[in-house]
PDB file of C-alpha atoms in Angstrom:
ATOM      1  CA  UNK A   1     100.381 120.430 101.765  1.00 87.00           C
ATOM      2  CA  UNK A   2      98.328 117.033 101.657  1.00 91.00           C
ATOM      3  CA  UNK A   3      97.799 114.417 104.190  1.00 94.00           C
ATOM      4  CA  UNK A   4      97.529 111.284 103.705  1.00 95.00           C
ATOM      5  CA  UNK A   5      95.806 108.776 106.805  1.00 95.00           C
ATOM      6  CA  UNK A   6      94.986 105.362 107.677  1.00 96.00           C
ATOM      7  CA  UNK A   7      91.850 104.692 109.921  1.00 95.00           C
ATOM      8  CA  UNK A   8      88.959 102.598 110.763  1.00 95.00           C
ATOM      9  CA  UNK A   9      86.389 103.173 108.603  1.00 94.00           C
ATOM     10  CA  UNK A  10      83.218 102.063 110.984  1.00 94.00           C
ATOM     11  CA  UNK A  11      85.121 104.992 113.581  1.00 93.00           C
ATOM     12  CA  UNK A  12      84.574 108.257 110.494  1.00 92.00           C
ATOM     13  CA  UNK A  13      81.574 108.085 109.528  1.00 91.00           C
ATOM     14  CA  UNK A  14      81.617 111.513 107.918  1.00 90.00           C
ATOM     15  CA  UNK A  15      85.333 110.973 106.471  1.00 90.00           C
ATOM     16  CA  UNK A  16      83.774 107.771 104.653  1.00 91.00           C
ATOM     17  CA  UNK A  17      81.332 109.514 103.370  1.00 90.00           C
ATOM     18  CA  UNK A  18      83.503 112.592 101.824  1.00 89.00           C
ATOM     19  CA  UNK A  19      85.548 109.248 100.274  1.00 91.00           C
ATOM     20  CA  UNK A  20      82.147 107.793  98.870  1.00 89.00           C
ATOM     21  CA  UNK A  21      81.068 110.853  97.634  1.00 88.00           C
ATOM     22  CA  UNK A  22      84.660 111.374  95.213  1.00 85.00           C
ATOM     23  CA  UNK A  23      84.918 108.214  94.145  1.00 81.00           C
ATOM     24  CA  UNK A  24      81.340 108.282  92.620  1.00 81.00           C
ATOM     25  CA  UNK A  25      81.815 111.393  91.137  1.00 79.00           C
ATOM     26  CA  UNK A  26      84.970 109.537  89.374  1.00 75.00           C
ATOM     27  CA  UNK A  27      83.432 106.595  88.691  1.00 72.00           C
ATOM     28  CA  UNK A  28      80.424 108.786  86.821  1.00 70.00           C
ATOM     29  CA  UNK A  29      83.049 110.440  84.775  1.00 66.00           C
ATOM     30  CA  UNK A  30      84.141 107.689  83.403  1.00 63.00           C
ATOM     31  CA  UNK A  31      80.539 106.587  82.302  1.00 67.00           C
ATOM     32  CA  UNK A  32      80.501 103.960  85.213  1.00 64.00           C
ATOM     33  CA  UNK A  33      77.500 103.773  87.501  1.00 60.00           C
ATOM     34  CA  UNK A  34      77.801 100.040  88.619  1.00 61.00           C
ATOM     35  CA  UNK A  35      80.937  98.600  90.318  1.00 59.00           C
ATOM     36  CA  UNK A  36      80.932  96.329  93.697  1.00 54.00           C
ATOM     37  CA  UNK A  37      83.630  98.398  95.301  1.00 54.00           C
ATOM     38  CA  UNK A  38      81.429 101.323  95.429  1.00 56.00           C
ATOM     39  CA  UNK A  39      78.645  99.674  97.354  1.00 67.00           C
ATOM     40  CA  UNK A  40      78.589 100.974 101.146  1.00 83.00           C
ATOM     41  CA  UNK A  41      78.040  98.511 103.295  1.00 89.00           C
ATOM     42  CA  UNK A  42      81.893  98.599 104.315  1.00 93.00           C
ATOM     43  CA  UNK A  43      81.429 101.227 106.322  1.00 92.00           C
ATOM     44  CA  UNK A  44      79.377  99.315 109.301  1.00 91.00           C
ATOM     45  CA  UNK A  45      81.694  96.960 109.004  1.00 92.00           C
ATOM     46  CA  UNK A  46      84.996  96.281 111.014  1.00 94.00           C
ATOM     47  CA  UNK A  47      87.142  94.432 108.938  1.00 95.00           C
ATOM     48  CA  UNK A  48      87.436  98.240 106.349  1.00 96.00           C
ATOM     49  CA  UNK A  49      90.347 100.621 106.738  1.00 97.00           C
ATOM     50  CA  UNK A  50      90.258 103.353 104.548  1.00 96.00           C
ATOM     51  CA  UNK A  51      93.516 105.472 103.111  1.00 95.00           C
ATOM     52  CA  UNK A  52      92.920 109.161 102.024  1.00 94.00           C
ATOM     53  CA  UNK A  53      94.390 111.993 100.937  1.00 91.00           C
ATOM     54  CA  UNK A  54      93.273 115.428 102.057  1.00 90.00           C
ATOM     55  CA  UNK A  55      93.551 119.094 102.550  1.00 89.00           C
ATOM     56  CA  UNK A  56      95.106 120.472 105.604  1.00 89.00           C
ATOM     57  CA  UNK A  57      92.098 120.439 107.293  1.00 88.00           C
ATOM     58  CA  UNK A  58      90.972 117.310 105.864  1.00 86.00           C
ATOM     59  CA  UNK A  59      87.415 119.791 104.831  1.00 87.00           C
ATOM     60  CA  UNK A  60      88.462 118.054 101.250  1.00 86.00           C
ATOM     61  CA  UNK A  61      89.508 114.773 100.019  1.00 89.00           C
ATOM     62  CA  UNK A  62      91.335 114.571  97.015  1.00 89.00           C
ATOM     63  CA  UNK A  63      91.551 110.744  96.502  1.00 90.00           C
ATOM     64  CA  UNK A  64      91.885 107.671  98.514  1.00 93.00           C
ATOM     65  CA  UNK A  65      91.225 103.822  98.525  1.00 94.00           C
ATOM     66  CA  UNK A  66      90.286 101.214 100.927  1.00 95.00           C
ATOM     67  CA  UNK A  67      91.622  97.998 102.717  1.00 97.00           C
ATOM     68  CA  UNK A  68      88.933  95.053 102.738  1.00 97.00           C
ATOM     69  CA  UNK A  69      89.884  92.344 105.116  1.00 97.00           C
ATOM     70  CA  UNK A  70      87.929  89.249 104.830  1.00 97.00           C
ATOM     71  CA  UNK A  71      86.159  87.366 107.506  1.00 94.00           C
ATOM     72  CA  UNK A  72      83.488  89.853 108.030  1.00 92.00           C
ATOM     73  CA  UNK A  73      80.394  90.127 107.296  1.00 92.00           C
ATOM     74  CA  UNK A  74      80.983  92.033 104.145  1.00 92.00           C
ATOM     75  CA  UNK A  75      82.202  89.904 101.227  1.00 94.00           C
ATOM     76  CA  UNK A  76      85.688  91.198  99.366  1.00 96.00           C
ATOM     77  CA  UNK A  77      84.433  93.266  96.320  1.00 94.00           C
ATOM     78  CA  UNK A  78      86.200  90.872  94.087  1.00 97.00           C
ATOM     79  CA  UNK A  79      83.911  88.112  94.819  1.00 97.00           C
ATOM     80  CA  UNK A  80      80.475  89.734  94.508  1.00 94.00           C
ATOM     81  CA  UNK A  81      82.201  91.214  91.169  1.00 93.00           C
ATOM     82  CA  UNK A  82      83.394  88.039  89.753  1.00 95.00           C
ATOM     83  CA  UNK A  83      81.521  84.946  91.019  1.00 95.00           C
ATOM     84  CA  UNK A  84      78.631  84.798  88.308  1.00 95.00           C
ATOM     85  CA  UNK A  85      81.667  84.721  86.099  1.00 96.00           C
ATOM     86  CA  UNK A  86      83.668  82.266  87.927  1.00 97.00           C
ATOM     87  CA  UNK A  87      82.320  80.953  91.222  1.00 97.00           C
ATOM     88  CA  UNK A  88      85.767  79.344  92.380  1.00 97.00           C
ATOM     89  CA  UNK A  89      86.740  82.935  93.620  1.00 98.00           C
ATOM     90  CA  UNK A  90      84.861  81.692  97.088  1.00 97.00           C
ATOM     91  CA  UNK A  91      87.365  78.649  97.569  1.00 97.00           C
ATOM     92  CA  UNK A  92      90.322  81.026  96.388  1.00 97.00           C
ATOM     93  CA  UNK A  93      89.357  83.388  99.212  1.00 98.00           C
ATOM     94  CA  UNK A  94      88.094  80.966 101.813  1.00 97.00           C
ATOM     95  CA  UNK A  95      91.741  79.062 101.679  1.00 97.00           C
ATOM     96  CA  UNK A  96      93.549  82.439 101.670  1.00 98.00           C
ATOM     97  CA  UNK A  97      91.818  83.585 104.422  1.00 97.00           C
ATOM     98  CA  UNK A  98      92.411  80.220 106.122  1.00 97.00           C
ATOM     99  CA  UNK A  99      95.809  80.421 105.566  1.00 95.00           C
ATOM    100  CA  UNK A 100      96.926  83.632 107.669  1.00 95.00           C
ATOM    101  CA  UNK A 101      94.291  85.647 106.126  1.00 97.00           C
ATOM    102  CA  UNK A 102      93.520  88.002 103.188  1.00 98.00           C
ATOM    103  CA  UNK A 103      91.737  91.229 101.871  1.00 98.00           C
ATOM    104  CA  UNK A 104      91.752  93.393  99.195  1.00 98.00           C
ATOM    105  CA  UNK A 105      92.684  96.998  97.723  1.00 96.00           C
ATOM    106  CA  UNK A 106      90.252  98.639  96.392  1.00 93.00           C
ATOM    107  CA  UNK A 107      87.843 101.617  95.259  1.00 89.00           C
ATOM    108  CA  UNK A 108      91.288 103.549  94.282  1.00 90.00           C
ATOM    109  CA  UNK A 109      90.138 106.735  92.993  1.00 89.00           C
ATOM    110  CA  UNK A 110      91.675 110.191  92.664  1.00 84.00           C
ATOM    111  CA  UNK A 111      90.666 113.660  91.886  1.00 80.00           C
ATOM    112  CA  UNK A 112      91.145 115.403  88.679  1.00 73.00           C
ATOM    113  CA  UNK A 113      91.944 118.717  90.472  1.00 72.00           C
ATOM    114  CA  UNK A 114      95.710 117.043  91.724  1.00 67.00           C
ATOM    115  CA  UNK A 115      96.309 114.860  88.289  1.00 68.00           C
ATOM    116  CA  UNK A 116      99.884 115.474  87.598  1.00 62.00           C
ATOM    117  CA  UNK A 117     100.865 116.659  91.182  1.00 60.00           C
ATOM    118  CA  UNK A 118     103.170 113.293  91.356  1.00 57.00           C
ATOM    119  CA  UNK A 119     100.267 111.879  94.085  1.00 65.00           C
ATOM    120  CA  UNK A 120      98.112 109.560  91.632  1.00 73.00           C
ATOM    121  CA  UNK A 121      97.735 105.541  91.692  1.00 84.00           C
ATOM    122  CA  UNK A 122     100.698 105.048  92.662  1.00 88.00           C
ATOM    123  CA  UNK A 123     101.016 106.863  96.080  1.00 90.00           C
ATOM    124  CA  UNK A 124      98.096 104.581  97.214  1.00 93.00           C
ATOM    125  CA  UNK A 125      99.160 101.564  96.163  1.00 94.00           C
ATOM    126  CA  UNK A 126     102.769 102.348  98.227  1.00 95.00           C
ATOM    127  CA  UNK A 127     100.444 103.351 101.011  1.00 96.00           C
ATOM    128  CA  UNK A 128      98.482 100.174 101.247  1.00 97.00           C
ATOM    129  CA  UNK A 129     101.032  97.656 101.033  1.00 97.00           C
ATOM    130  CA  UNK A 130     103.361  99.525 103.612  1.00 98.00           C
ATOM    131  CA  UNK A 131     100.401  99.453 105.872  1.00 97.00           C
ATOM    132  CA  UNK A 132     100.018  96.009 105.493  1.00 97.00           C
ATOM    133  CA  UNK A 133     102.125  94.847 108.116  1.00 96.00           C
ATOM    134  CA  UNK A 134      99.673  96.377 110.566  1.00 96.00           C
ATOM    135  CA  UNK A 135      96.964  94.174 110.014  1.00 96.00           C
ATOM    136  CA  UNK A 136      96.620  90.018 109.796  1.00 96.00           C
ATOM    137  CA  UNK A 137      97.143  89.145 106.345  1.00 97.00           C
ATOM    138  CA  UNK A 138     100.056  86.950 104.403  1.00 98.00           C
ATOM    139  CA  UNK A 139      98.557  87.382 100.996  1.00 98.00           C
ATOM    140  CA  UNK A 140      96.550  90.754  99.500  1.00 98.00           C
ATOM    141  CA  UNK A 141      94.346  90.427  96.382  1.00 98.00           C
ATOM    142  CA  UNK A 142      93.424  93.147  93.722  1.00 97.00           C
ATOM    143  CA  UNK A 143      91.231  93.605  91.477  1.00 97.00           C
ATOM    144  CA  UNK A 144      92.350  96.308  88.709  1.00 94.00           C
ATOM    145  CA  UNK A 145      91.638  98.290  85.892  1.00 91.00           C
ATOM    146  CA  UNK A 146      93.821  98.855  83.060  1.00 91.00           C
ATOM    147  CA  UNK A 147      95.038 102.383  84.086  1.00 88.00           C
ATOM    148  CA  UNK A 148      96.073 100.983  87.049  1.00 91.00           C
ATOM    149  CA  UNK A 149      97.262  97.523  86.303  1.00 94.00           C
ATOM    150  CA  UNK A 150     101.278  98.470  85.561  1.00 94.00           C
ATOM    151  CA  UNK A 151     101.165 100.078  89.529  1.00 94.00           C
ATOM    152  CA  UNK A 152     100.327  97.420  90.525  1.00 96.00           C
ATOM    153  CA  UNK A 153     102.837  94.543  89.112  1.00 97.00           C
ATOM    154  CA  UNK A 154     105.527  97.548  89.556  1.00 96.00           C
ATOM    155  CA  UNK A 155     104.568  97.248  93.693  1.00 97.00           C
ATOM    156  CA  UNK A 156     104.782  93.795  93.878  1.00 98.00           C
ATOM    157  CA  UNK A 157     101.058  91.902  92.558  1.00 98.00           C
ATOM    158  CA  UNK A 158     101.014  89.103  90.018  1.00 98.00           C
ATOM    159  CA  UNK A 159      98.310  87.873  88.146  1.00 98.00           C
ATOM    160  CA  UNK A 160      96.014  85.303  89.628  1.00 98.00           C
ATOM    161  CA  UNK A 161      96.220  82.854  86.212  1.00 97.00           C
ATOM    162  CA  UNK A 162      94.518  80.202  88.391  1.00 96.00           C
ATOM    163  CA  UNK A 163      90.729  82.333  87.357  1.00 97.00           C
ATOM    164  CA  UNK A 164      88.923  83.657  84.905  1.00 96.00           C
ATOM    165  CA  UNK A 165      90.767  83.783  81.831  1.00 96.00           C
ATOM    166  CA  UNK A 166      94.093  83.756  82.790  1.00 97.00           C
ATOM    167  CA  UNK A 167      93.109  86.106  85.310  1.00 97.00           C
ATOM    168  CA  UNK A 168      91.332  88.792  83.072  1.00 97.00           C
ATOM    169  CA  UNK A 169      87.547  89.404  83.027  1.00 97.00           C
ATOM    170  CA  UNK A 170      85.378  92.017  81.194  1.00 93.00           C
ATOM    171  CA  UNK A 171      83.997  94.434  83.998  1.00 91.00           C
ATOM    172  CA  UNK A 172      82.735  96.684  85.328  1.00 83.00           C
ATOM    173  CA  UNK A 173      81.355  96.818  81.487  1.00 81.00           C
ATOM    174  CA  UNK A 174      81.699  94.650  78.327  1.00 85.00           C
ATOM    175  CA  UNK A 175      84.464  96.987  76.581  1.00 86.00           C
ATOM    176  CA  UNK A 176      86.499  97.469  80.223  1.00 89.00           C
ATOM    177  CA  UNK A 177      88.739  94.957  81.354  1.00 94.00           C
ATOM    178  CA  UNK A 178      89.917  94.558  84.770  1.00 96.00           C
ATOM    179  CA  UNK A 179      92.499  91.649  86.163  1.00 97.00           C
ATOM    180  CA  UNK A 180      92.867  89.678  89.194  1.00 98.00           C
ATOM    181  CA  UNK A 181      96.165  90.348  91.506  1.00 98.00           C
ATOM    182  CA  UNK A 182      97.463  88.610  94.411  1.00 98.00           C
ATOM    183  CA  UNK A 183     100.434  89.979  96.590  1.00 98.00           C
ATOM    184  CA  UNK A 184     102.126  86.416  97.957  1.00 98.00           C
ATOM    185  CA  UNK A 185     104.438  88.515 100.152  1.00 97.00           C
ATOM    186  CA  UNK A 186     103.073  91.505 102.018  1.00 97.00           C
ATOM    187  CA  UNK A 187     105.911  91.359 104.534  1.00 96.00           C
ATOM    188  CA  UNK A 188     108.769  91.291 102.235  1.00 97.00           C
ATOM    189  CA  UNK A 189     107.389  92.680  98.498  1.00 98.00           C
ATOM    190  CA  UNK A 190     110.326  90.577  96.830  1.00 97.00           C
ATOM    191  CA  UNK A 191     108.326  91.126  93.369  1.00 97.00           C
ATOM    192  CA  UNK A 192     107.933  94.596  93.845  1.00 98.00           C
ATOM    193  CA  UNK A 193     110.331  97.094  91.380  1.00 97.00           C
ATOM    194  CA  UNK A 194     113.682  98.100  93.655  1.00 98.00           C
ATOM    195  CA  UNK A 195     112.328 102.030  93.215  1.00 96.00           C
ATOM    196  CA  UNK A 196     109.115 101.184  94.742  1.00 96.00           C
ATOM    197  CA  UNK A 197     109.778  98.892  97.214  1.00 98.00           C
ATOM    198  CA  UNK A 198     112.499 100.928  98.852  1.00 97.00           C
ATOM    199  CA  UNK A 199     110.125 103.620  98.911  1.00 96.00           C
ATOM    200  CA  UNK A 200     107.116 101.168 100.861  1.00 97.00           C
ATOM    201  CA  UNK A 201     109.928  99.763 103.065  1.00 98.00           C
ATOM    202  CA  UNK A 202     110.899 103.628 104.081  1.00 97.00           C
ATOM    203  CA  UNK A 203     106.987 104.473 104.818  1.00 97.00           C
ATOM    204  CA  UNK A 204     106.849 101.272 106.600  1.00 97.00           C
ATOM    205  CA  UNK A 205     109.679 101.690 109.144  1.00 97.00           C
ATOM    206  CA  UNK A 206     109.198 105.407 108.786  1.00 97.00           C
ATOM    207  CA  UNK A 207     105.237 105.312 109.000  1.00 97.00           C
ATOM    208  CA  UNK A 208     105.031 109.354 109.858  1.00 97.00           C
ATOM    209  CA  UNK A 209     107.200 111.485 107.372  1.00 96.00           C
ATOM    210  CA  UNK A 210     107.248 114.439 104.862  1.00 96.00           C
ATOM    211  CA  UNK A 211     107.715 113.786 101.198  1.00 93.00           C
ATOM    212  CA  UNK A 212     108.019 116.449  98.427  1.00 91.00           C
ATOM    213  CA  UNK A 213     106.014 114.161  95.456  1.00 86.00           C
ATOM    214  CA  UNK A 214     107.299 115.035  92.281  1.00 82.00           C
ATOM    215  CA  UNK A 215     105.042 115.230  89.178  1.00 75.00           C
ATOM    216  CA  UNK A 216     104.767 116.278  85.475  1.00 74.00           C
ATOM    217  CA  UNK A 217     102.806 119.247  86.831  1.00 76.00           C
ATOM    218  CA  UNK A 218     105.250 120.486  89.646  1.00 78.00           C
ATOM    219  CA  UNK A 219     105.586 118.866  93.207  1.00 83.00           C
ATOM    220  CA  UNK A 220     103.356 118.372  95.885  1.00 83.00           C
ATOM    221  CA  UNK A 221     104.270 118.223 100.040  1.00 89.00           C
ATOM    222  CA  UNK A 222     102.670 115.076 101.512  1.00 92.00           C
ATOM    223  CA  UNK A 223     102.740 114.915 105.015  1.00 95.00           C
ATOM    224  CA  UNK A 224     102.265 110.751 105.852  1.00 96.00           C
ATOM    225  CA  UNK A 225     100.792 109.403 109.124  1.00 96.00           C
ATOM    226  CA  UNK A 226     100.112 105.876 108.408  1.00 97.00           C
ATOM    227  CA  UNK A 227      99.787 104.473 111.905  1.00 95.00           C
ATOM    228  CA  UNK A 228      95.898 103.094 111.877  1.00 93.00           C
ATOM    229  CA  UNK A 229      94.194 105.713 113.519  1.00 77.00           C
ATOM    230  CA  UNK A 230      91.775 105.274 116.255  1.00 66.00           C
ATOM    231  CA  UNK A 231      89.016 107.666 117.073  1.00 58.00           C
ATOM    232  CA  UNK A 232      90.013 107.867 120.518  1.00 52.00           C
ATOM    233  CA  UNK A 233      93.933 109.365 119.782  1.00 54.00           C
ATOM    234  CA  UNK A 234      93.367 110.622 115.954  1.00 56.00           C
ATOM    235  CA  UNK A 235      93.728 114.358 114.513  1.00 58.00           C
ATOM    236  CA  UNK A 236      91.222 113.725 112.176  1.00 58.00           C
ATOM    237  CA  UNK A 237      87.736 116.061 113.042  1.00 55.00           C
ATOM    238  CA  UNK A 238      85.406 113.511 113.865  1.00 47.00           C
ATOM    239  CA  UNK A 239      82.075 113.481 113.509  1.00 41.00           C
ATOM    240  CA  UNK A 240      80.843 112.791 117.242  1.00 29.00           C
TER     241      UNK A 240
END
């Protein structure tokens, strides 16, 4: 069985850092040793939630992603990524933020060792936006990669056409191109694919349930508590 958990990230400090520590060894793998959403700063801040999935005894993580909020003192990785490239991300941000406020999903990684286990991208990005309606946002940006770009129009982002070019940019390298998202609808995910956002809508009202994930390789039991955890009431083995 996996788990999969919502908390604070400046309340696990050691749980951050078992999250840091995969997604670089990812990120390497793919011959990437640069990208904003790695930096580490989040984790004294906060406005960060971060989403895992773990082992039983959550001594292993086996992927996860993170929930950026802006307002803090931290900017949204899409803006320190993008803004020698097009500066007007600030305004875009500042005005979303203004307007019921905004974040961002990212640093999705998972772990080779449970590809085909029916648990990749797409569990997280169901995750995120069902834990949306937990926090103060009306819109949700992304910034993604091509492997992950169809997840995320199938759960409900568009393409912000309004930057870039037409919302596209070459990062974190020259021959990698990653693409600019904004969920207008957190609360309803009218855009998202039927499939999906029945699914979101169930972990939403449903926010602590057992799922048997089907994948090419088999299935996988996911046990989901996505209440935001506190330190004070959390399972999770804190580092005190």
């Amino acid at each position: 069985m996996l788990k999969v958990r919502v908390f604070k990230a400046i309340e696990y400090p050691e749980e951050c850092l078992q999250y840091i520590a995969g997604h670089r060894k990812v990120l390497e793998a793919y011959g990437v040793t640069k990208v904003t959403s790695a930096n580490v700063d989040w984790m004294y801040e906060p406005y960060t939630y971060i989403i895992t999935v773990s082992n039983d005894d959550y001594t292993k993580t086996y992927g996860g992603c993170r929930i950026q909020l802006a307002g803090g003192s931290v900017p949204l990785p899409i803006e320190s990524a993008i803004n020698s490239m097009d500066p007007r991300i600030y305004d875009i941000v500042k005005e979303l933020a203004a307007g019921g406020g905004t974040g961002e999903f990212c640093g999705l990684w998972n772990s080779r060792e449970v590809a085909g286990w029916g648990i990749g991208s797409i569990v997280l990005f169901r995750v995120v936006n069902a834990v949306l309606n937990q926090l103060p946002v009306t819109t949700f940006l992304g910034f993604c990669a091509q492997t992950t770009f169809r997840n995320s129009i199938r759960t409900g982002y568009q393409i912000m056409t309004n930057i870039g070019n037409q919302g596209t940019f070459y990062y974190p390298k020259e021959d990698l191109i990653a693409t600019a998202l904004i969920l207008n609808d957190p609360g309803e995910l009218k855009n998202a694919h039927p499939e999906d956002r029945e699914r979101m809508m169930s972990l939403r009202n449903n926010p602590v349930q057992t799922i048997v994930e089907k994948g090419p390789k088999g299935e996988m039991q996911v046990d989901y508590d996505l209440r935001i955890m506190s330190a004070a009431t959390s399972d999770l083995p804190l580092s005190r």
